[in-house]
Amino acid sequence: MKIYVCVKHVPDTAAKITIIGNNQINEKVTFIINPYDENAVEAAAGLKKQIGDAEIIAVTLGKEAAESTLRSALAMGADRGIFIRCDYSPDGMLTARALKAAIEQDGQPDIIFTGSESIDTEGFQTMFRLGAALKFPVVSNVVAFKLEDRFVTAECKMDAGSIEVIRMPLPCIIGAGKALNQPRYPTLPDIMKARKKPIRSVALDSLELDSPAGGME
């Protein structure tokens, strides 16, 4: 089974953020793996432990520094990484197209995990745009799930605290909520091993993506 996890390189919430221009920030601050994506990596690692025969591939898109976020995912249990390199911060529309292209170039996914949101832009769009591009069913803010006979049954937290139960076939996309699990912090041996795990680097321009019909500010 191929399990992909989409992770994002984001500013630490404890950092002092300075806005530059209309929609940029001063990037001379500490960046981390998006906290919701930690839940996604943990969910992928737990699923691999459950089924045994699986490979976890972490995927990110970003500038050179974003490789550190991939290494964090590898230390948490991902087997290898795919780094889509670019020199700017693309919007959710382009990000979804890039993730789709890189994943399809790598193999056929069975499950894709993402965080239910990112703490920087909070667009809540990328997983749904990725699902639409791949024609995969998507669930978000998942607080529990189980895999049985190529079907996932997911419990999703809705407004006012209600829970919706959704059953969908593989392949699918699962947006991990904070209540899904408790991510384990990597040990020093985990971090050392992560340095030796392979990361395939892909230039965003090499993916030859179709231009979106619109754009996002």
mmCIF file of C-alpha atoms in Angstrom:
data_model
loop_
_atom_site.group_PDB
_atom_site.id
_atom_site.type_symbol
_atom_site.label_atom_id
_atom_site.label_comp_id
_atom_site.label_asym_id
_atom_site.label_seq_id
_atom_site.Cartn_x
_atom_site.Cartn_y
_atom_site.Cartn_z
ATOM 1 C CA MET A 1 0.000 0.000 0.000
ATOM 2 C CA LYS A 2 1.260 3.483 -0.885
ATOM 3 C CA ILE A 3 0.438 6.106 1.723
ATOM 4 C CA TYR A 4 1.210 9.720 0.855
ATOM 5 C CA VAL A 5 1.293 12.526 3.414
ATOM 6 C CA CYS A 6 1.208 16.157 2.302
ATOM 7 C CA VAL A 7 3.060 18.415 4.732
ATOM 8 C CA LYS A 8 3.620 22.174 4.800
ATOM 9 C CA HIS A 9 6.501 24.355 5.998
ATOM 10 C CA VAL A 10 4.955 27.101 8.161
ATOM 11 C CA PRO A 11 6.121 29.812 10.571
ATOM 12 C CA ASP A 12 6.198 28.825 14.228
ATOM 13 C CA THR A 13 3.169 30.271 16.016
ATOM 14 C CA ALA A 14 5.514 31.565 18.719
ATOM 15 C CA ALA A 15 7.462 33.633 16.153
ATOM 16 C CA LYS A 16 6.972 37.375 15.742
ATOM 17 C CA ILE A 17 5.540 37.740 12.231
ATOM 18 C CA THR A 18 6.279 40.894 10.236
ATOM 19 C CA ILE A 19 4.188 41.592 7.133
ATOM 20 C CA ILE A 20 6.047 42.718 4.005
ATOM 21 C CA GLY A 21 4.088 44.248 1.128
ATOM 22 C CA ASN A 22 0.524 43.070 0.546
ATOM 23 C CA ASN A 23 0.718 39.371 1.380
ATOM 24 C CA GLN A 24 4.287 38.352 2.255
ATOM 25 C CA ILE A 25 6.039 37.900 5.580
ATOM 26 C CA ASN A 26 9.591 38.346 6.772
ATOM 27 C CA GLU A 27 10.860 34.761 6.587
ATOM 28 C CA LYS A 28 13.739 35.295 8.993
ATOM 29 C CA VAL A 29 11.775 33.459 11.678
ATOM 30 C CA THR A 30 11.604 29.859 12.861
ATOM 31 C CA PHE A 31 9.649 27.543 10.568
ATOM 32 C CA ILE A 32 8.193 24.167 11.534
ATOM 33 C CA ILE A 33 6.079 21.376 10.094
ATOM 34 C CA ASN A 34 2.422 22.430 10.149
ATOM 35 C CA PRO A 35 1.035 21.048 13.466
ATOM 36 C CA TYR A 36 -2.041 19.499 11.823
ATOM 37 C CA ASP A 37 0.281 17.714 9.408
ATOM 38 C CA GLU A 38 1.995 16.096 12.390
ATOM 39 C CA ASN A 39 -1.344 14.407 13.104
ATOM 40 C CA ALA A 40 -1.449 13.315 9.463
ATOM 41 C CA VAL A 41 2.031 11.751 9.645
ATOM 42 C CA GLU A 42 1.143 10.037 12.920
ATOM 43 C CA ALA A 43 -2.030 8.629 11.341
ATOM 44 C CA ALA A 44 -0.024 7.314 8.395
ATOM 45 C CA ALA A 45 2.531 5.695 10.711
ATOM 46 C CA GLY A 46 -0.234 4.076 12.752
ATOM 47 C CA LEU A 47 -1.898 2.720 9.616
ATOM 48 C CA LYS A 48 1.385 1.271 8.378
ATOM 49 C CA LYS A 49 1.874 -0.442 11.730
ATOM 50 C CA GLN A 50 -1.633 -1.876 11.429
ATOM 51 C CA ILE A 51 -1.361 -3.266 7.907
ATOM 52 C CA GLY A 52 2.365 -3.972 7.740
ATOM 53 C CA ASP A 53 2.996 -3.927 3.997
ATOM 54 C CA ALA A 54 2.978 -0.192 3.307
ATOM 55 C CA GLU A 55 5.243 2.673 2.319
ATOM 56 C CA ILE A 56 4.827 6.236 3.584
ATOM 57 C CA ILE A 57 5.897 9.037 1.255
ATOM 58 C CA ALA A 58 5.932 12.603 2.586
ATOM 59 C CA VAL A 59 5.440 15.366 0.011
ATOM 60 C CA THR A 60 5.989 19.094 0.361
ATOM 61 C CA LEU A 61 6.196 22.141 -1.868
ATOM 62 C CA GLY A 62 8.278 25.151 -0.988
ATOM 63 C CA LYS A 63 11.541 27.001 -0.950
ATOM 64 C CA GLU A 64 14.881 25.409 -0.103
ATOM 65 C CA ALA A 65 14.315 25.660 3.657
ATOM 66 C CA ALA A 66 11.192 23.479 3.385
ATOM 67 C CA GLU A 67 13.404 20.396 3.195
ATOM 68 C CA SER A 68 13.693 20.589 6.988
ATOM 69 C CA THR A 69 9.943 19.975 7.239
ATOM 70 C CA LEU A 70 10.315 16.881 5.066
ATOM 71 C CA ARG A 71 13.079 15.658 7.367
ATOM 72 C CA SER A 72 10.742 16.160 10.321
ATOM 73 C CA ALA A 73 8.136 13.960 8.619
ATOM 74 C CA LEU A 74 10.797 11.332 7.917
ATOM 75 C CA ALA A 75 11.848 11.379 11.563
ATOM 76 C CA MET A 76 8.211 10.813 12.544
ATOM 77 C CA GLY A 77 7.941 7.670 10.427
ATOM 78 C CA ALA A 78 7.761 8.486 6.713
ATOM 79 C CA ASP A 79 9.992 6.243 4.601
ATOM 80 C CA ARG A 80 11.023 8.767 1.950
ATOM 81 C CA GLY A 81 10.152 12.214 0.695
ATOM 82 C CA ILE A 82 9.309 14.189 -2.424
ATOM 83 C CA PHE A 83 10.386 17.849 -2.424
ATOM 84 C CA ILE A 84 8.710 20.102 -5.006
ATOM 85 C CA ARG A 85 11.059 23.077 -5.177
ATOM 86 C CA CYS A 86 9.947 26.604 -5.970
ATOM 87 C CA ASP A 87 11.244 30.067 -5.148
ATOM 88 C CA TYR A 88 7.921 31.600 -4.112
ATOM 89 C CA SER A 89 4.812 30.671 -2.116
ATOM 90 C CA PRO A 90 2.113 29.375 -4.508
ATOM 91 C CA ASP A 91 -1.585 29.564 -3.676
ATOM 92 C CA GLY A 92 -3.782 26.566 -2.913
ATOM 93 C CA MET A 93 -4.868 26.127 -6.526
ATOM 94 C CA LEU A 94 -1.322 25.746 -7.824
ATOM 95 C CA THR A 95 -0.246 23.758 -4.773
ATOM 96 C CA ALA A 96 -2.965 21.162 -5.374
ATOM 97 C CA ARG A 97 -1.980 20.824 -9.036
ATOM 98 C CA ALA A 98 1.670 20.424 -8.101
ATOM 99 C CA LEU A 99 0.936 17.806 -5.435
ATOM 100 C CA LYS A 100 -1.222 15.851 -7.885
ATOM 101 C CA ALA A 101 1.454 15.876 -10.572
ATOM 102 C CA ALA A 102 4.269 14.875 -8.215
ATOM 103 C CA ILE A 103 2.260 12.078 -6.609
ATOM 104 C CA GLU A 104 1.100 10.658 -9.940
ATOM 105 C CA GLN A 105 4.662 10.846 -11.239
ATOM 106 C CA ASP A 106 5.768 8.793 -8.228
ATOM 107 C CA GLY A 107 3.072 6.095 -8.175
ATOM 108 C CA GLN A 108 -0.549 5.214 -7.523
ATOM 109 C CA PRO A 109 -1.697 6.347 -4.058
ATOM 110 C CA ASP A 110 -4.017 4.256 -1.918
ATOM 111 C CA ILE A 111 -4.493 6.882 0.797
ATOM 112 C CA ILE A 112 -3.371 10.498 1.031
ATOM 113 C CA PHE A 113 -3.233 12.141 4.448
ATOM 114 C CA THR A 114 -3.147 15.899 4.994
ATOM 115 C CA GLY A 115 -3.717 18.151 7.959
ATOM 116 C CA SER A 116 -7.241 19.527 8.178
ATOM 117 C CA GLU A 117 -5.821 23.059 7.878
ATOM 118 C CA SER A 118 -2.582 25.026 7.826
ATOM 119 C CA ILE A 119 -1.836 27.467 10.603
ATOM 120 C CA ASP A 120 -0.493 30.189 8.307
ATOM 121 C CA THR A 121 -3.064 30.782 5.555
ATOM 122 C CA GLU A 122 -5.973 28.735 6.992
ATOM 123 C CA GLY A 123 -7.420 28.413 3.486
ATOM 124 C CA PHE A 124 -9.009 24.978 4.128
ATOM 125 C CA GLN A 125 -8.849 24.368 0.363
ATOM 126 C CA THR A 126 -5.799 22.382 -0.710
ATOM 127 C CA MET A 127 -7.064 18.921 0.247
ATOM 128 C CA PHE A 128 -10.378 19.504 -1.516
ATOM 129 C CA ARG A 129 -8.693 20.876 -4.634
ATOM 130 C CA LEU A 130 -6.320 17.894 -4.613
ATOM 131 C CA GLY A 131 -9.261 15.510 -4.244
ATOM 132 C CA ALA A 132 -11.096 17.182 -7.138
ATOM 133 C CA ALA A 133 -7.993 16.988 -9.331
ATOM 134 C CA LEU A 134 -7.448 13.303 -8.544
ATOM 135 C CA LYS A 135 -11.181 12.494 -8.452
ATOM 136 C CA PHE A 136 -10.751 11.033 -4.943
ATOM 137 C CA PRO A 137 -13.302 11.353 -2.122
ATOM 138 C CA VAL A 138 -12.185 13.679 0.689
ATOM 139 C CA VAL A 139 -13.033 13.967 4.375
ATOM 140 C CA SER A 140 -11.724 16.648 6.724
ATOM 141 C CA ASN A 141 -11.319 17.253 10.452
ATOM 142 C CA VAL A 142 -11.204 13.505 11.000
ATOM 143 C CA VAL A 143 -11.109 12.483 14.662
ATOM 144 C CA ALA A 144 -11.193 8.694 14.129
ATOM 145 C CA PHE A 145 -11.035 6.272 11.225
ATOM 146 C CA LYS A 146 -10.644 2.596 10.405
ATOM 147 C CA LEU A 147 -9.687 0.734 7.246
ATOM 148 C CA GLU A 148 -11.525 -2.462 6.343
ATOM 149 C CA ASP A 149 -11.599 -4.246 2.977
ATOM 150 C CA ARG A 150 -10.406 -1.223 0.957
ATOM 151 C CA PHE A 151 -13.004 1.033 2.596
ATOM 152 C CA VAL A 152 -12.368 3.791 5.136
ATOM 153 C CA THR A 153 -14.945 4.675 7.776
ATOM 154 C CA ALA A 154 -14.158 8.134 9.136
ATOM 155 C CA GLU A 155 -15.627 10.160 11.975
ATOM 156 C CA CYS A 156 -15.518 13.880 11.196
ATOM 157 C CA LYS A 157 -16.059 16.632 13.730
ATOM 158 C CA MET A 158 -18.652 19.097 12.476
ATOM 159 C CA ASP A 159 -19.942 22.443 13.718
ATOM 160 C CA ALA A 160 -21.314 22.561 17.273
ATOM 161 C CA GLY A 161 -19.337 19.412 18.113
ATOM 162 C CA SER A 162 -21.503 16.935 16.207
ATOM 163 C CA ILE A 163 -19.876 13.903 14.537
ATOM 164 C CA GLU A 164 -20.560 12.789 10.983
ATOM 165 C CA VAL A 165 -19.632 9.240 9.980
ATOM 166 C CA ILE A 166 -18.570 8.784 6.345
ATOM 167 C CA ARG A 167 -17.644 5.570 4.540
ATOM 168 C CA MET A 168 -15.630 5.817 1.344
ATOM 169 C CA PRO A 169 -13.564 3.537 -0.893
ATOM 170 C CA LEU A 170 -9.845 3.721 -1.524
ATOM 171 C CA PRO A 171 -8.139 5.699 -2.896
ATOM 172 C CA CYS A 172 -9.188 8.660 -0.778
ATOM 173 C CA ILE A 173 -7.908 11.710 1.077
ATOM 174 C CA ILE A 174 -8.110 12.074 4.860
ATOM 175 C CA GLY A 175 -7.707 15.480 6.521
ATOM 176 C CA ALA A 176 -6.442 14.856 10.048
ATOM 177 C CA GLY A 177 -7.917 16.857 12.905
ATOM 178 C CA LYS A 178 -6.029 17.608 16.119
ATOM 179 C CA ALA A 179 -8.203 15.152 18.053
ATOM 180 C CA LEU A 180 -7.289 12.237 15.765
ATOM 181 C CA ASN A 181 -4.162 11.282 17.701
ATOM 182 C CA GLN A 182 -1.230 12.502 19.763
ATOM 183 C CA PRO A 183 1.853 12.856 17.538
ATOM 184 C CA ARG A 184 4.960 11.277 18.987
ATOM 185 C CA TYR A 185 8.055 13.449 19.120
ATOM 186 C CA PRO A 186 11.008 11.858 17.289
ATOM 187 C CA THR A 187 13.877 10.503 19.346
ATOM 188 C CA LEU A 188 17.492 11.344 18.549
ATOM 189 C CA PRO A 189 17.949 7.981 16.748
ATOM 190 C CA ASP A 190 14.828 8.757 14.689
ATOM 191 C CA ILE A 191 16.294 12.124 13.697
ATOM 192 C CA MET A 192 19.641 10.577 12.773
ATOM 193 C CA LYS A 193 17.965 7.902 10.653
ATOM 194 C CA ALA A 194 15.858 10.549 8.916
ATOM 195 C CA ARG A 195 19.018 12.223 7.625
ATOM 196 C CA LYS A 196 19.781 9.106 5.581
ATOM 197 C CA LYS A 197 16.301 8.573 4.168
ATOM 198 C CA PRO A 198 15.943 9.515 0.485
ATOM 199 C CA ILE A 199 14.304 12.711 -0.714
ATOM 200 C CA ARG A 200 13.576 13.106 -4.424
ATOM 201 C CA SER A 201 13.757 16.720 -5.526
ATOM 202 C CA VAL A 202 11.474 17.984 -8.304
ATOM 203 C CA ALA A 203 11.423 21.513 -9.724
ATOM 204 C CA LEU A 204 7.924 22.977 -9.820
ATOM 205 C CA ASP A 205 8.505 24.247 -13.380
ATOM 206 C CA SER A 206 9.385 20.731 -14.558
ATOM 207 C CA LEU A 207 5.896 19.438 -13.730
ATOM 208 C CA GLU A 208 4.353 21.330 -16.680
ATOM 209 C CA LEU A 209 1.136 22.149 -14.866
ATOM 210 C CA ASP A 210 -1.965 23.479 -16.560
ATOM 211 C CA SER A 211 -2.712 27.074 -15.625
ATOM 212 C CA PRO A 212 -5.724 27.391 -13.294
ATOM 213 C CA ALA A 213 -8.813 29.161 -14.594
ATOM 214 C CA GLY A 214 -8.638 31.656 -11.753
ATOM 215 C CA GLY A 215 -6.327 32.654 -8.957
ATOM 216 C CA MET A 216 -6.169 33.362 -5.248
ATOM 217 C CA GLU A 217 -4.738 36.404 -3.501
#
